[in-house]
mmCIF file of C-alpha atoms in Angstrom:
data_model
loop_
_atom_site.group_PDB
_atom_site.id
_atom_site.type_symbol
_atom_site.label_atom_id
_atom_site.label_comp_id
_atom_site.label_asym_id
_atom_site.label_seq_id
_atom_site.Cartn_x
_atom_site.Cartn_y
_atom_site.Cartn_z
ATOM 1 C CA UNK A 257 -84.998 -64.197 -7.997
ATOM 2 C CA UNK A 258 -81.986 -62.905 -10.032
ATOM 3 C CA UNK A 259 -83.403 -64.832 -13.196
ATOM 4 C CA UNK A 260 -86.557 -62.910 -12.663
ATOM 5 C CA UNK A 261 -85.052 -59.695 -12.322
ATOM 6 C CA UNK A 262 -83.131 -60.281 -15.351
ATOM 7 C CA UNK A 263 -86.077 -60.948 -17.479
ATOM 8 C CA UNK A 264 -87.743 -58.005 -16.307
ATOM 9 C CA UNK A 265 -84.709 -55.898 -16.894
ATOM 10 C CA UNK A 266 -84.946 -57.273 -20.580
ATOM 11 C CA UNK A 267 -88.423 -56.550 -20.797
ATOM 12 C CA UNK A 268 -88.039 -53.081 -19.891
ATOM 13 C CA UNK A 269 -85.117 -52.655 -22.351
ATOM 14 C CA UNK A 270 -87.275 -54.171 -25.176
ATOM 15 C CA UNK A 271 -90.184 -51.637 -24.647
ATOM 16 C CA UNK A 272 -87.842 -48.676 -24.522
ATOM 17 C CA UNK A 273 -86.115 -50.077 -27.737
ATOM 18 C CA UNK A 274 -89.706 -50.225 -29.455
ATOM 19 C CA UNK A 275 -90.463 -46.712 -28.082
ATOM 20 C CA UNK A 276 -87.273 -45.333 -29.364
ATOM 21 C CA UNK A 277 -87.628 -46.932 -32.860
ATOM 22 C CA UNK A 278 -91.437 -45.655 -33.088
ATOM 23 C CA UNK A 279 -90.077 -42.051 -32.229
ATOM 24 C CA UNK A 280 -87.328 -42.321 -35.025
ATOM 25 C CA UNK A 281 -89.934 -43.720 -37.588
ATOM 26 C CA UNK A 282 -92.563 -40.880 -36.492
ATOM 27 C CA UNK A 283 -89.631 -38.208 -37.155
ATOM 28 C CA UNK A 284 -88.729 -39.857 -40.559
ATOM 29 C CA UNK A 285 -92.645 -39.652 -41.687
ATOM 30 C CA UNK A 286 -92.919 -36.202 -40.150
ATOM 31 C CA UNK A 287 -90.168 -35.143 -42.533
ATOM 32 C CA UNK A 288 -91.260 -37.029 -45.432
ATOM 33 C CA UNK A 289 -94.994 -35.200 -45.098
ATOM 34 C CA UNK A 290 -93.181 -31.842 -44.939
ATOM 35 C CA UNK A 291 -93.027 -30.177 -48.479
ATOM 36 C CA UNK A 292 -89.716 -30.194 -49.846
ATOM 37 C CA UNK A 293 -89.566 -26.438 -49.884
ATOM 38 C CA UNK A 294 -88.721 -26.424 -46.184
ATOM 39 C CA UNK A 295 -85.042 -25.309 -46.160
ATOM 40 C CA UNK A 296 -82.387 -26.668 -44.418
ATOM 41 C CA UNK A 297 -81.066 -23.122 -43.294
ATOM 42 C CA UNK A 298 -82.587 -19.694 -43.345
ATOM 43 C CA UNK A 299 -83.142 -17.670 -46.604
ATOM 44 C CA UNK A 300 -81.159 -14.684 -46.346
ATOM 45 C CA UNK A 301 -80.970 -13.354 -49.868
ATOM 46 C CA UNK A 302 -83.265 -11.134 -52.011
ATOM 47 C CA UNK A 303 -84.990 -11.813 -55.133
ATOM 48 C CA UNK A 304 -83.342 -8.751 -56.544
ATOM 49 C CA UNK A 305 -82.952 -5.009 -56.811
ATOM 50 C CA UNK A 306 -86.629 -4.389 -57.062
ATOM 51 C CA UNK A 307 -87.583 -6.657 -54.257
ATOM 52 C CA UNK A 308 -87.212 -5.067 -50.759
ATOM 53 C CA UNK A 309 -88.764 -8.005 -48.590
ATOM 54 C CA UNK A 310 -86.596 -11.070 -47.567
ATOM 55 C CA UNK A 311 -88.294 -14.336 -48.116
ATOM 56 C CA UNK A 312 -89.839 -15.358 -45.060
ATOM 57 C CA UNK A 313 -88.910 -18.913 -43.724
ATOM 58 C CA UNK A 314 -92.356 -19.326 -42.541
ATOM 59 C CA UNK A 315 -93.374 -18.951 -46.335
ATOM 60 C CA UNK A 316 -91.363 -22.104 -47.129
ATOM 61 C CA UNK A 317 -93.251 -24.722 -44.864
ATOM 62 C CA UNK A 318 -96.030 -26.391 -46.043
ATOM 63 C CA UNK A 319 -97.134 -30.155 -46.197
ATOM 64 C CA UNK A 320 -97.130 -32.577 -48.890
ATOM 65 C CA UNK A 321 -100.418 -33.604 -48.196
ATOM 66 C CA UNK A 322 -101.871 -30.432 -48.590
ATOM 67 C CA UNK A 323 -100.154 -28.923 -51.482
ATOM 68 C CA UNK A 324 -101.259 -32.262 -53.365
ATOM 69 C CA UNK A 325 -105.095 -31.251 -52.330
ATOM 70 C CA UNK A 326 -104.281 -27.749 -53.867
ATOM 71 C CA UNK A 327 -102.981 -29.264 -56.766
ATOM 72 C CA UNK A 328 -105.910 -31.616 -57.398
ATOM 73 C CA UNK A 329 -108.388 -28.446 -56.791
ATOM 74 C CA UNK A 330 -109.868 -30.033 -53.677
ATOM 75 C CA UNK A 331 -108.691 -27.380 -51.225
ATOM 76 C CA UNK A 332 -111.266 -25.031 -49.746
ATOM 77 C CA UNK A 333 -110.934 -20.993 -50.134
ATOM 78 C CA UNK A 334 -110.318 -20.919 -46.398
ATOM 79 C CA UNK A 335 -107.293 -23.262 -46.778
ATOM 80 C CA UNK A 336 -105.823 -21.437 -49.457
ATOM 81 C CA UNK A 337 -106.427 -17.970 -47.233
ATOM 82 C CA UNK A 338 -104.859 -19.344 -44.015
ATOM 83 C CA UNK A 339 -101.814 -20.507 -46.125
ATOM 84 C CA UNK A 340 -101.559 -17.094 -47.870
ATOM 85 C CA UNK A 341 -100.966 -19.172 -51.024
ATOM 86 C CA UNK A 342 -101.733 -17.530 -54.458
ATOM 87 C CA UNK A 343 -101.482 -18.485 -58.061
ATOM 88 C CA UNK A 344 -99.213 -16.089 -59.550
ATOM 89 C CA UNK A 345 -97.896 -15.431 -63.244
ATOM 90 C CA UNK A 346 -94.547 -16.665 -63.964
ATOM 91 C CA UNK A 347 -91.422 -14.357 -63.322
ATOM 92 C CA UNK A 348 -89.269 -16.557 -65.711
ATOM 93 C CA UNK A 349 -90.145 -19.008 -68.443
ATOM 94 C CA UNK A 350 -88.162 -21.430 -70.172
ATOM 95 C CA UNK A 351 -88.859 -20.859 -73.391
ATOM 96 C CA UNK A 352 -86.820 -23.677 -75.264
ATOM 97 C CA UNK A 353 -85.420 -25.205 -76.907
ATOM 98 C CA UNK A 354 -86.981 -28.653 -77.447
ATOM 99 C CA UNK A 355 -84.719 -31.396 -76.888
ATOM 100 C CA UNK A 356 -82.447 -29.315 -75.256
ATOM 101 C CA UNK A 357 -83.062 -30.365 -71.802
ATOM 102 C CA UNK A 358 -85.984 -27.987 -70.690
ATOM 103 C CA UNK A 359 -87.684 -30.881 -68.508
ATOM 104 C CA UNK A 360 -84.427 -31.439 -66.684
ATOM 105 C CA UNK A 361 -83.639 -27.776 -66.194
ATOM 106 C CA UNK A 362 -87.192 -27.421 -64.725
ATOM 107 C CA UNK A 363 -87.038 -29.885 -62.274
ATOM 108 C CA UNK A 364 -83.453 -29.059 -61.085
ATOM 109 C CA UNK A 365 -84.721 -25.219 -60.332
ATOM 110 C CA UNK A 366 -87.497 -26.919 -58.559
ATOM 111 C CA UNK A 367 -84.857 -28.045 -56.184
ATOM 112 C CA UNK A 368 -84.501 -24.158 -55.038
ATOM 113 C CA UNK A 369 -86.635 -23.359 -52.247
ATOM 114 C CA UNK A 370 -88.152 -20.238 -53.458
ATOM 115 C CA UNK A 371 -89.097 -21.761 -56.698
ATOM 116 C CA UNK A 372 -92.315 -23.426 -57.801
ATOM 117 C CA UNK A 373 -92.901 -24.942 -61.107
ATOM 118 C CA UNK A 374 -95.712 -25.384 -63.503
ATOM 119 C CA UNK A 375 -96.004 -29.221 -63.425
ATOM 120 C CA UNK A 376 -97.308 -29.524 -67.281
ATOM 121 C CA UNK A 377 -96.660 -27.697 -70.219
ATOM 122 C CA UNK A 378 -99.359 -24.880 -70.474
ATOM 123 C CA UNK A 379 -98.881 -23.886 -74.412
ATOM 124 C CA UNK A 380 -100.277 -20.416 -73.467
ATOM 125 C CA UNK A 381 -98.686 -18.189 -75.968
ATOM 126 C CA UNK A 382 -98.053 -20.753 -78.613
ATOM 127 C CA UNK A 383 -101.831 -22.205 -79.000
ATOM 128 C CA UNK A 384 -104.410 -19.513 -80.263
ATOM 129 C CA UNK A 385 -107.050 -21.324 -78.925
ATOM 130 C CA UNK A 386 -105.431 -21.316 -75.296
ATOM 131 C CA UNK A 387 -104.443 -17.715 -75.909
ATOM 132 C CA UNK A 388 -107.701 -16.958 -76.832
ATOM 133 C CA UNK A 389 -108.924 -18.089 -73.136
ATOM 134 C CA UNK A 390 -107.316 -14.901 -71.615
ATOM 135 C CA UNK A 391 -104.494 -14.204 -69.218
ATOM 136 C CA UNK A 392 -106.362 -14.761 -66.139
ATOM 137 C CA UNK A 393 -107.091 -18.692 -67.458
ATOM 138 C CA UNK A 394 -103.293 -18.847 -67.841
ATOM 139 C CA UNK A 395 -102.567 -17.642 -64.204
ATOM 140 C CA UNK A 396 -105.163 -20.377 -63.047
ATOM 141 C CA UNK A 397 -102.943 -22.842 -64.699
ATOM 142 C CA UNK A 398 -100.329 -22.054 -62.369
ATOM 143 C CA UNK A 399 -99.375 -23.847 -58.995
ATOM 144 C CA UNK A 400 -100.260 -22.193 -55.745
ATOM 145 C CA UNK A 401 -96.915 -20.668 -54.117
ATOM 146 C CA UNK A 402 -96.208 -17.957 -51.502
ATOM 147 C CA UNK A 403 -96.103 -14.390 -52.625
ATOM 148 C CA UNK A 404 -92.211 -14.304 -52.215
ATOM 149 C CA UNK A 405 -91.707 -17.381 -54.171
ATOM 150 C CA UNK A 406 -91.204 -17.371 -58.097
ATOM 151 C CA UNK A 407 -93.141 -19.300 -60.368
ATOM 152 C CA UNK A 408 -91.657 -20.742 -63.478
ATOM 153 C CA UNK A 409 -93.218 -22.580 -66.506
ATOM 154 C CA UNK A 410 -91.832 -24.529 -69.582
ATOM 155 C CA UNK A 411 -92.943 -24.756 -72.941
ATOM 156 C CA UNK A 412 -90.351 -25.306 -75.552
ATOM 157 C CA UNK A 413 -92.284 -24.412 -78.558
ATOM 158 C CA UNK A 414 -92.460 -20.939 -77.481
ATOM 159 C CA UNK A 415 -89.055 -20.422 -78.824
ATOM 160 C CA UNK A 416 -89.741 -21.303 -82.256
ATOM 161 C CA UNK A 417 -93.358 -19.884 -82.439
ATOM 162 C CA UNK A 418 -93.680 -16.319 -84.341
ATOM 163 C CA UNK A 419 -96.319 -15.006 -82.228
ATOM 164 C CA UNK A 420 -95.069 -16.016 -78.829
ATOM 165 C CA UNK A 421 -92.310 -12.912 -78.203
ATOM 166 C CA UNK A 422 -94.896 -10.260 -78.497
ATOM 167 C CA UNK A 423 -97.627 -12.256 -76.623
ATOM 168 C CA UNK A 424 -95.285 -12.556 -73.829
ATOM 169 C CA UNK A 425 -94.037 -9.056 -74.031
ATOM 170 C CA UNK A 426 -97.584 -7.827 -73.547
ATOM 171 C CA UNK A 427 -97.918 -9.722 -70.625
ATOM 172 C CA UNK A 428 -94.560 -9.014 -68.895
ATOM 173 C CA UNK A 429 -91.879 -6.638 -70.760
ATOM 174 C CA UNK A 430 -89.505 -7.440 -67.819
ATOM 175 C CA UNK A 431 -89.612 -11.035 -67.548
ATOM 176 C CA UNK A 432 -86.570 -13.514 -67.594
ATOM 177 C CA UNK A 433 -86.289 -15.692 -70.191
ATOM 178 C CA UNK A 434 -84.457 -18.919 -70.324
ATOM 179 C CA UNK A 435 -83.070 -20.743 -73.394
ATOM 180 C CA UNK A 436 -81.470 -24.368 -72.775
ATOM 181 C CA UNK A 437 -79.439 -25.500 -76.040
ATOM 182 C CA UNK A 438 -77.463 -28.428 -77.060
ATOM 183 C CA UNK A 439 -75.130 -29.087 -80.088
ATOM 184 C CA UNK A 440 -77.485 -28.536 -82.747
ATOM 185 C CA UNK A 441 -76.759 -31.758 -84.553
ATOM 186 C CA UNK A 442 -77.172 -33.848 -81.376
ATOM 187 C CA UNK A 443 -80.362 -31.880 -80.881
ATOM 188 C CA UNK A 444 -81.986 -32.483 -84.130
ATOM 189 C CA UNK A 445 -81.149 -36.319 -83.880
ATOM 190 C CA UNK A 446 -82.765 -36.543 -80.508
ATOM 191 C CA UNK A 447 -85.606 -34.623 -81.667
ATOM 192 C CA UNK A 448 -86.196 -37.237 -84.544
ATOM 193 C CA UNK A 449 -85.499 -40.154 -81.937
ATOM 194 C CA UNK A 450 -88.508 -38.926 -80.008
ATOM 195 C CA UNK A 451 -90.698 -38.838 -83.036
ATOM 196 C CA UNK A 452 -89.230 -42.135 -84.099
ATOM 197 C CA UNK A 453 -90.217 -43.677 -80.763
ATOM 198 C CA UNK A 454 -93.906 -42.409 -80.985
ATOM 199 C CA UNK A 455 -94.265 -44.095 -84.365
ATOM 200 C CA UNK A 456 -92.908 -47.385 -83.217
ATOM 201 C CA UNK A 457 -95.348 -47.272 -80.269
ATOM 202 C CA UNK A 458 -98.064 -46.909 -82.657
ATOM 203 C CA UNK A 459 -96.435 -49.286 -85.257
ATOM 204 C CA UNK A 460 -95.933 -46.808 -88.065
ATOM 205 C CA UNK A 461 -93.069 -46.809 -90.332
ATOM 206 C CA UNK A 462 -90.708 -43.602 -90.441
ATOM 207 C CA UNK A 463 -88.028 -42.383 -92.603
ATOM 208 C CA UNK A 464 -84.471 -42.718 -91.511
ATOM 209 C CA UNK A 465 -82.898 -39.539 -90.065
ATOM 210 C CA UNK A 466 -80.639 -39.059 -93.129
ATOM 211 C CA UNK A 467 -83.365 -38.975 -95.625
ATOM 212 C CA UNK A 468 -85.087 -36.321 -93.495
ATOM 213 C CA UNK A 469 -82.263 -34.108 -92.949
ATOM 214 C CA UNK A 470 -80.689 -34.044 -96.576
ATOM 215 C CA UNK A 471 -82.709 -32.965 -99.380
ATOM 216 C CA UNK A 472 -82.377 -35.931 -101.994
ATOM 217 C CA UNK A 473 -82.629 -33.452 -105.053
ATOM 218 C CA UNK A 474 -79.899 -31.345 -104.091
ATOM 219 C CA UNK A 475 -77.767 -33.371 -101.729
ATOM 220 C CA UNK A 476 -77.836 -30.197 -99.229
ATOM 221 C CA UNK A 477 -79.153 -29.901 -95.802
ATOM 222 C CA UNK A 478 -83.296 -29.702 -95.868
ATOM 223 C CA UNK A 479 -84.014 -26.698 -94.124
ATOM 224 C CA UNK A 480 -87.740 -27.589 -94.262
ATOM 225 C CA UNK A 481 -87.102 -30.358 -91.890
ATOM 226 C CA UNK A 482 -88.531 -28.897 -88.511
ATOM 227 C CA UNK A 483 -85.743 -30.768 -86.442
ATOM 228 C CA UNK A 484 -82.920 -29.157 -88.447
ATOM 229 C CA UNK A 485 -84.856 -25.586 -88.420
ATOM 230 C CA UNK A 486 -85.198 -25.812 -84.599
ATOM 231 C CA UNK A 487 -81.452 -26.248 -84.196
ATOM 232 C CA UNK A 488 -80.756 -22.785 -86.220
ATOM 233 C CA UNK A 489 -80.922 -20.928 -82.696
ATOM 234 C CA UNK A 490 -79.909 -17.593 -83.858
ATOM 235 C CA UNK A 491 -82.614 -17.352 -86.659
ATOM 236 C CA UNK A 492 -85.260 -17.760 -83.648
ATOM 237 C CA UNK A 493 -83.416 -15.622 -81.271
ATOM 238 C CA UNK A 494 -83.085 -12.635 -83.564
ATOM 239 C CA UNK A 495 -87.107 -12.749 -83.599
ATOM 240 C CA UNK A 496 -86.889 -12.574 -79.716
ATOM 241 C CA UNK A 497 -84.638 -9.707 -79.950
ATOM 242 C CA UNK A 498 -86.790 -7.407 -81.359
ATOM 243 C CA UNK A 499 -89.033 -7.450 -78.110
ATOM 244 C CA UNK A 500 -86.494 -8.086 -75.318
ATOM 245 C CA UNK A 501 -82.759 -7.112 -74.800
ATOM 246 C CA UNK A 502 -80.387 -9.539 -74.536
ATOM 247 C CA UNK A 503 -79.604 -8.905 -70.748
ATOM 248 C CA UNK A 504 -83.429 -10.697 -70.040
ATOM 249 C CA UNK A 505 -82.161 -13.982 -71.842
ATOM 250 C CA UNK A 506 -79.830 -16.614 -69.976
ATOM 251 C CA UNK A 507 -78.169 -19.293 -72.206
ATOM 252 C CA UNK A 508 -78.036 -22.682 -70.229
ATOM 253 C CA UNK A 509 -75.698 -25.173 -71.817
ATOM 254 C CA UNK A 510 -77.728 -28.416 -72.279
ATOM 255 C CA UNK A 511 -74.638 -30.686 -72.822
ATOM 256 C CA UNK A 512 -72.993 -29.535 -69.567
ATOM 257 C CA UNK A 513 -76.320 -29.663 -67.627
ATOM 258 C CA UNK A 514 -76.019 -33.373 -68.217
ATOM 259 C CA UNK A 515 -72.424 -34.121 -67.122
ATOM 260 C CA UNK A 516 -71.860 -31.024 -64.747
ATOM 261 C CA UNK A 517 -75.416 -29.785 -63.731
ATOM 262 C CA UNK A 518 -74.352 -27.561 -60.697
ATOM 263 C CA UNK A 519 -72.295 -24.915 -62.018
ATOM 264 C CA UNK A 520 -75.291 -24.290 -64.826
ATOM 265 C CA UNK A 521 -77.930 -24.286 -61.930
ATOM 266 C CA UNK A 522 -75.912 -21.855 -60.117
ATOM 267 C CA UNK A 523 -75.747 -19.397 -63.095
ATOM 268 C CA UNK A 524 -79.359 -19.662 -63.348
ATOM 269 C CA UNK A 525 -79.733 -18.712 -59.717
ATOM 270 C CA UNK A 526 -77.477 -15.769 -60.152
ATOM 271 C CA UNK A 527 -79.408 -14.448 -63.217
ATOM 272 C CA UNK A 528 -82.612 -14.954 -61.428
ATOM 273 C CA UNK A 529 -81.511 -13.030 -58.489
ATOM 274 C CA UNK A 530 -81.846 -16.041 -56.282
ATOM 275 C CA UNK A 531 -80.056 -16.901 -53.132
ATOM 276 C CA UNK A 532 -77.781 -19.633 -53.770
ATOM 277 C CA UNK A 533 -79.620 -22.906 -52.327
ATOM 278 C CA UNK A 534 -78.740 -25.407 -54.759
ATOM 279 C CA UNK A 535 -75.568 -27.873 -53.701
ATOM 280 C CA UNK A 536 -74.073 -30.838 -54.670
ATOM 281 C CA UNK A 537 -76.086 -32.627 -51.878
ATOM 282 C CA UNK A 538 -79.226 -32.038 -54.202
ATOM 283 C CA UNK A 539 -77.830 -33.961 -57.100
ATOM 284 C CA UNK A 540 -76.288 -37.499 -57.490
ATOM 285 C CA UNK A 541 -75.533 -39.405 -60.455
ATOM 286 C CA UNK A 542 -77.702 -42.502 -61.054
ATOM 287 C CA UNK A 543 -75.055 -45.059 -62.565
ATOM 288 C CA UNK A 544 -78.101 -47.311 -63.828
ATOM 289 C CA UNK A 545 -79.826 -44.207 -65.607
ATOM 290 C CA UNK A 546 -76.892 -42.654 -66.776
ATOM 291 C CA UNK A 547 -77.310 -39.133 -65.645
ATOM 292 C CA UNK A 548 -78.234 -37.284 -62.304
ATOM 293 C CA UNK A 549 -81.112 -37.205 -60.270
ATOM 294 C CA UNK A 550 -82.457 -35.221 -57.406
ATOM 295 C CA UNK A 551 -82.593 -35.281 -53.721
ATOM 296 C CA UNK A 552 -84.580 -32.933 -51.919
ATOM 297 C CA UNK A 553 -84.260 -34.045 -48.366
ATOM 298 C CA UNK A 554 -83.293 -37.227 -46.627
ATOM 299 C CA UNK A 555 -86.647 -38.866 -47.771
ATOM 300 C CA UNK A 556 -87.530 -37.470 -50.979
ATOM 301 C CA UNK A 557 -85.550 -38.363 -54.131
ATOM 302 C CA UNK A 558 -86.523 -38.076 -57.860
ATOM 303 C CA UNK A 559 -85.402 -39.371 -61.062
ATOM 304 C CA UNK A 560 -86.356 -38.012 -64.584
ATOM 305 C CA UNK A 561 -88.977 -40.118 -66.536
ATOM 306 C CA UNK A 562 -87.594 -43.213 -68.182
ATOM 307 C CA UNK A 563 -88.333 -41.462 -71.681
ATOM 308 C CA UNK A 564 -85.310 -39.106 -70.873
ATOM 309 C CA UNK A 565 -81.948 -40.249 -72.105
ATOM 310 C CA UNK A 566 -82.855 -42.163 -75.284
ATOM 311 C CA UNK A 567 -80.412 -44.011 -77.332
ATOM 312 C CA UNK A 568 -80.004 -42.314 -80.432
ATOM 313 C CA UNK A 569 -80.023 -44.280 -83.581
ATOM 314 C CA UNK A 570 -76.626 -44.643 -85.373
ATOM 315 C CA UNK A 571 -76.495 -41.614 -88.272
ATOM 316 C CA UNK A 572 -74.009 -42.023 -91.288
ATOM 317 C CA UNK A 573 -70.790 -39.953 -90.426
ATOM 318 C CA UNK A 574 -71.067 -37.988 -93.633
ATOM 319 C CA UNK A 575 -74.468 -36.585 -93.013
ATOM 320 C CA UNK A 576 -73.366 -35.544 -89.339
ATOM 321 C CA UNK A 577 -70.284 -34.088 -90.783
ATOM 322 C CA UNK A 578 -72.629 -32.215 -93.530
ATOM 323 C CA UNK A 579 -75.033 -31.015 -90.633
ATOM 324 C CA UNK A 580 -72.093 -29.615 -88.386
ATOM 325 C CA UNK A 581 -70.751 -27.543 -91.525
ATOM 326 C CA UNK A 582 -74.050 -26.364 -92.145
ATOM 327 C CA UNK A 583 -74.767 -25.174 -88.570
ATOM 328 C CA UNK A 584 -71.174 -23.647 -87.900
ATOM 329 C CA UNK A 585 -71.628 -20.003 -89.021
ATOM 330 C CA UNK A 586 -75.116 -20.074 -87.255
ATOM 331 C CA UNK A 587 -73.370 -20.976 -84.062
ATOM 332 C CA UNK A 588 -70.900 -18.487 -84.747
ATOM 333 C CA UNK A 589 -73.338 -15.728 -84.702
ATOM 334 C CA UNK A 590 -75.290 -17.362 -81.826
ATOM 335 C CA UNK A 591 -72.182 -16.970 -79.731
ATOM 336 C CA UNK A 592 -71.816 -13.409 -80.658
ATOM 337 C CA UNK A 593 -74.934 -12.421 -79.883
ATOM 338 C CA UNK A 594 -75.298 -14.324 -76.467
ATOM 339 C CA UNK A 595 -71.778 -13.770 -75.145
ATOM 340 C CA UNK A 596 -71.561 -17.388 -74.502
ATOM 341 C CA UNK A 597 -69.459 -19.840 -76.415
ATOM 342 C CA UNK A 598 -69.859 -23.402 -76.872
ATOM 343 C CA UNK A 599 -67.444 -26.422 -77.965
ATOM 344 C CA UNK A 600 -69.734 -27.153 -80.628
ATOM 345 C CA UNK A 601 -67.762 -28.352 -83.934
#
């Protein structure tokens, strides 16, 4: 009799345990199904002096599956209306620079519950064919968001393309502009490395960096080489300053974003008048990848694509020295204009 009672008790405990585990798994699945925009604490900040409305907590709660349908274009007009979603023109744009860390910056800012990113580079302002399609075409390329969220896109070609500053000014003269820079010589080599990888994938030969960066006739820096021109930051910025005051720009340290991202992201939050929400919890160092990855919640983590963090080829030290000497006066002027100093050689 005692043996039967013990067996019955064990059976009941097993059933209760199974129910508890099932409930736990359900809760985990529920958390995973909610979009990462659901914050852990209320949004008590404001977007800035022009906005008098608080960001409603309910506006930060929508499901991953539904958002995925919106992005695929499968959502009905009724679903969009019920969720109060809109496609907004960006209130901030990461305009450059190429190989400065634009993708990393965009993905990290996307950790903020009030930020929604455009997944792809739109190339609206730097592409004549796209620009001719009009501003409504551009707006429809933006992700769905709530009215109180801020949409951000990034297209690093904007920074160096002559027509872009005027075109963006005509869309929104008060827009906030983000520029992320790295040490100019390192950035140029990174630029070269990306192109080199593309050539090798297609089994094409390519010149060594030294041959491209240095003019063989004069033995001076080859300013016709695009990777070199892009790293002359001050020349491009001066063109933008014809349309926008320096206060509408924020310079992000791309080298520091790799090694110590949180302080850089906090500076951007402040520039965008966003309440501080990104914390050390959201960033963790991946020793295998060699850089920081993103943590949205207990379920959803994300690392940048494997194409990020390419190993640079060895470059002749005399060429590196020549490039650094060439960039030095331009760097000094860049520090003076922006009010931000970097420890570049």
